[in-house]
Amino acid sequence: MSAHPPFRFGVQFSQLPAGEWQEWVEHVEALGYASVLWPDHFGDQWEPVTALAAVAAVTQRVAVGSLVYDVDYRHPVVLAKAAATLQIVSGGRHEFGIGAGWMQSDYDEAGLPFDRAGVRIARLAEALAILRSMWTNERTTFEGEHYRVRDVAAAAPLGALPPPRLMIGGGGPKLLALAGAHADIVGLNPKVHEGRVTAGTAADCAPERMREKVRWVREAAEAAGRSADAIEWSSLVFVTALTDDPKPLREALAKGSGMTVEQVADCPLFLTGSPAEVRERLERRREELGISYVVVQARDREALETFAEHVVAPLSQR
């Protein structure tokens, strides 16, 4: 691999206290986090386009991004306009994350057909072609199996701004190959076979599986004539615990996931251990896999502050 990219750390919210949301995101920015991100699900969470526009309006530096939009929830013409508008109102800070969809309960609740993975990925590939064309061309016409667009105007007048940075998250070979061919940022995730997270889902991000996922992306990038070293590699952390005694938590996570304790300790889905150990593991992971963009969950303000002090601040300088 080439010279190491700098570390970036993001925070994923799903909702915030109604009267305190602005103070929360301003505090995250002041702590040194590089991005505020939102998932895209139904149920008990805020709608991401609206939330990210609000975050962009009250911050100056952080990127605002989706982690990730589900291609099936919005027509790509609608999504292209929303994303371009977010890029404008944020002054070029929009990270446009998109995926093929995976949570079957969302589809069931909304009355949407939950097609097999291959169909959803093919639909995503067509949507990407429409999105990117609408961000760069005055008019777009597209004829595919899933979408037909007739001479639609550009998404929004970006002017001197570049299109949003494109993030694609996924866990299987087809989706990661699509990411390798197109994405600026690749999110390395577990593959969700059954339309829901199960006890064994996390094991798909065991260290040996992560190396295979990176290989799929790199091979696809090379086949597309791209440099894989230009990709920013990202991971979403589901459990963050800075502690001098991580053994009990790691044992519980191992029991629940089917991994060994050492696999849990080295799995990107979990960051457990002393601050020094967590920093060392992140640096080694960047060396071995290229992962430099780490996103944590915004569950507790004190935990975000502690993580910022002991991990974000020292590693953002390296």
Short mmCIF file of N, CA, C and O in Angstrom, two decimals, residues 8-11 13 24-37 52 55-65 90-95 293:
data_model
loop_
_atom_site.label_atom_id
_atom_site.label_comp_id
_atom_site.label_asym_id
_atom_site.label_seq_id
_atom_site.Cartn_x
_atom_site.Cartn_y
_atom_site.Cartn_z
N ARG A 8 -9.54 9.78 10.04
CA ARG A 8 -10.73 10.61 10.25
C ARG A 8 -11.69 9.82 11.13
O ARG A 8 -11.79 8.60 11.02
N PHE A 9 -12.42 10.54 11.97
CA PHE A 9 -13.39 9.89 12.85
C PHE A 9 -14.74 10.58 12.69
O PHE A 9 -14.84 11.80 12.72
N GLY A 10 -15.77 9.76 12.52
CA GLY A 10 -17.12 10.27 12.38
C GLY A 10 -18.02 9.78 13.49
O GLY A 10 -17.70 8.83 14.21
N VAL A 11 -19.16 10.44 13.64
CA VAL A 11 -20.18 10.05 14.62
C VAL A 11 -21.49 9.81 13.89
O VAL A 11 -21.94 10.65 13.10
N PHE A 13 -25.44 9.43 14.24
CA PHE A 13 -26.65 9.63 15.02
C PHE A 13 -27.81 8.94 14.31
O PHE A 13 -27.79 8.76 13.10
N TRP A 24 -25.78 19.43 20.49
CA TRP A 24 -25.10 18.13 20.35
C TRP A 24 -24.13 18.15 19.16
O TRP A 24 -22.97 17.78 19.28
N VAL A 25 -24.62 18.53 17.98
CA VAL A 25 -23.77 18.45 16.79
C VAL A 25 -22.66 19.50 16.82
O VAL A 25 -21.55 19.24 16.34
N GLU A 26 -22.94 20.66 17.39
CA GLU A 26 -21.88 21.65 17.55
C GLU A 26 -20.79 21.13 18.49
O GLU A 26 -19.59 21.37 18.28
N HIS A 27 -21.20 20.40 19.53
CA HIS A 27 -20.24 19.83 20.47
C HIS A 27 -19.38 18.76 19.79
O HIS A 27 -18.16 18.71 19.99
N VAL A 28 -20.00 17.93 18.98
CA VAL A 28 -19.25 16.90 18.24
C VAL A 28 -18.22 17.55 17.34
O VAL A 28 -17.06 17.09 17.25
N GLU A 29 -18.59 18.62 16.66
CA GLU A 29 -17.63 19.32 15.81
C GLU A 29 -16.49 19.88 16.64
O GLU A 29 -15.31 19.77 16.27
N ALA A 30 -16.81 20.48 17.79
CA ALA A 30 -15.77 21.07 18.65
C ALA A 30 -14.83 20.01 19.21
O ALA A 30 -13.66 20.29 19.48
N LEU A 31 -15.33 18.79 19.38
CA LEU A 31 -14.49 17.71 19.91
C LEU A 31 -13.46 17.21 18.90
O LEU A 31 -12.55 16.47 19.25
N GLY A 32 -13.60 17.59 17.64
CA GLY A 32 -12.62 17.19 16.63
C GLY A 32 -13.06 16.08 15.71
O GLY A 32 -12.26 15.63 14.87
N TYR A 33 -14.29 15.63 15.84
CA TYR A 33 -14.77 14.61 14.89
C TYR A 33 -14.89 15.23 13.50
O TYR A 33 -15.16 16.43 13.35
N ALA A 34 -14.71 14.41 12.49
CA ALA A 34 -14.64 14.91 11.12
C ALA A 34 -15.97 14.87 10.39
O ALA A 34 -16.13 15.53 9.36
N SER A 35 -16.93 14.11 10.89
CA SER A 35 -18.19 13.98 10.17
C SER A 35 -19.33 13.65 11.12
O SER A 35 -19.13 13.06 12.19
N VAL A 36 -20.52 14.04 10.71
CA VAL A 36 -21.77 13.64 11.34
C VAL A 36 -22.57 12.89 10.29
O VAL A 36 -22.82 13.40 9.20
N LEU A 37 -22.97 11.67 10.64
CA LEU A 37 -23.58 10.76 9.67
C LEU A 37 -24.92 10.27 10.18
O LEU A 37 -25.16 10.23 11.39
N LEU A 52 -29.55 15.92 7.94
CA LEU A 52 -28.23 16.35 7.48
C LEU A 52 -28.24 17.81 7.02
O LEU A 52 -27.26 18.53 7.20
N VAL A 55 -27.96 19.79 10.17
CA VAL A 55 -26.60 19.74 10.70
C VAL A 55 -25.68 20.65 9.89
O VAL A 55 -24.86 21.39 10.45
N ALA A 56 -25.82 20.61 8.58
CA ALA A 56 -24.97 21.45 7.73
C ALA A 56 -25.18 22.93 8.04
O ALA A 56 -24.24 23.73 7.98
N ALA A 57 -26.41 23.30 8.40
CA ALA A 57 -26.72 24.71 8.62
C ALA A 57 -26.11 25.26 9.90
O ALA A 57 -25.90 26.47 10.01
N VAL A 58 -25.82 24.39 10.87
CA VAL A 58 -25.34 24.88 12.18
C VAL A 58 -23.88 24.51 12.44
O VAL A 58 -23.38 24.73 13.54
N THR A 59 -23.19 23.94 11.45
CA THR A 59 -21.78 23.58 11.61
C THR A 59 -20.97 24.26 10.52
O THR A 59 -21.49 24.75 9.54
N GLN A 60 -19.65 24.24 10.70
CA GLN A 60 -18.75 24.90 9.76
C GLN A 60 -17.78 23.95 9.07
O GLN A 60 -17.37 24.18 7.95
N ARG A 61 -17.41 22.88 9.77
CA ARG A 61 -16.29 22.06 9.31
C ARG A 61 -16.66 20.62 9.00
O ARG A 61 -16.15 20.03 8.05
N VAL A 62 -17.51 20.00 9.83
CA VAL A 62 -17.74 18.56 9.69
C VAL A 62 -18.42 18.23 8.37
O VAL A 62 -19.25 18.98 7.86
N ALA A 63 -18.03 17.08 7.82
CA ALA A 63 -18.77 16.53 6.69
C ALA A 63 -20.12 16.04 7.19
O ALA A 63 -20.26 15.63 8.35
N VAL A 64 -21.12 16.10 6.33
CA VAL A 64 -22.44 15.58 6.66
C VAL A 64 -22.75 14.48 5.65
O VAL A 64 -22.65 14.69 4.45
N GLY A 65 -23.10 13.31 6.18
CA GLY A 65 -23.23 12.19 5.26
C GLY A 65 -24.24 11.15 5.66
O GLY A 65 -24.65 11.04 6.81
N SER A 90 -24.18 22.85 2.24
CA SER A 90 -23.08 22.54 3.17
C SER A 90 -21.76 23.13 2.72
O SER A 90 -20.75 23.00 3.42
N GLY A 91 -21.74 23.74 1.54
CA GLY A 91 -20.49 24.27 1.02
C GLY A 91 -19.52 23.20 0.60
O GLY A 91 -18.30 23.35 0.72
N GLY A 92 -20.04 22.07 0.11
CA GLY A 92 -19.18 21.00 -0.39
C GLY A 92 -18.84 19.94 0.63
O GLY A 92 -17.88 19.19 0.44
N ARG A 93 -19.63 19.82 1.69
CA ARG A 93 -19.30 18.89 2.78
C ARG A 93 -20.14 17.62 2.77
O ARG A 93 -20.10 16.85 3.73
N HIS A 94 -20.89 17.38 1.72
CA HIS A 94 -21.79 16.21 1.72
C HIS A 94 -21.06 14.95 1.28
O HIS A 94 -20.46 14.91 0.21
N GLU A 95 -21.11 13.92 2.12
CA GLU A 95 -20.63 12.58 1.77
C GLU A 95 -21.86 11.73 1.46
O GLU A 95 -22.65 11.42 2.35
N TYR A 293 -10.84 5.69 8.17
CA TYR A 293 -12.05 6.45 8.47
C TYR A 293 -12.91 5.60 9.39
O TYR A 293 -13.48 4.58 8.97
#
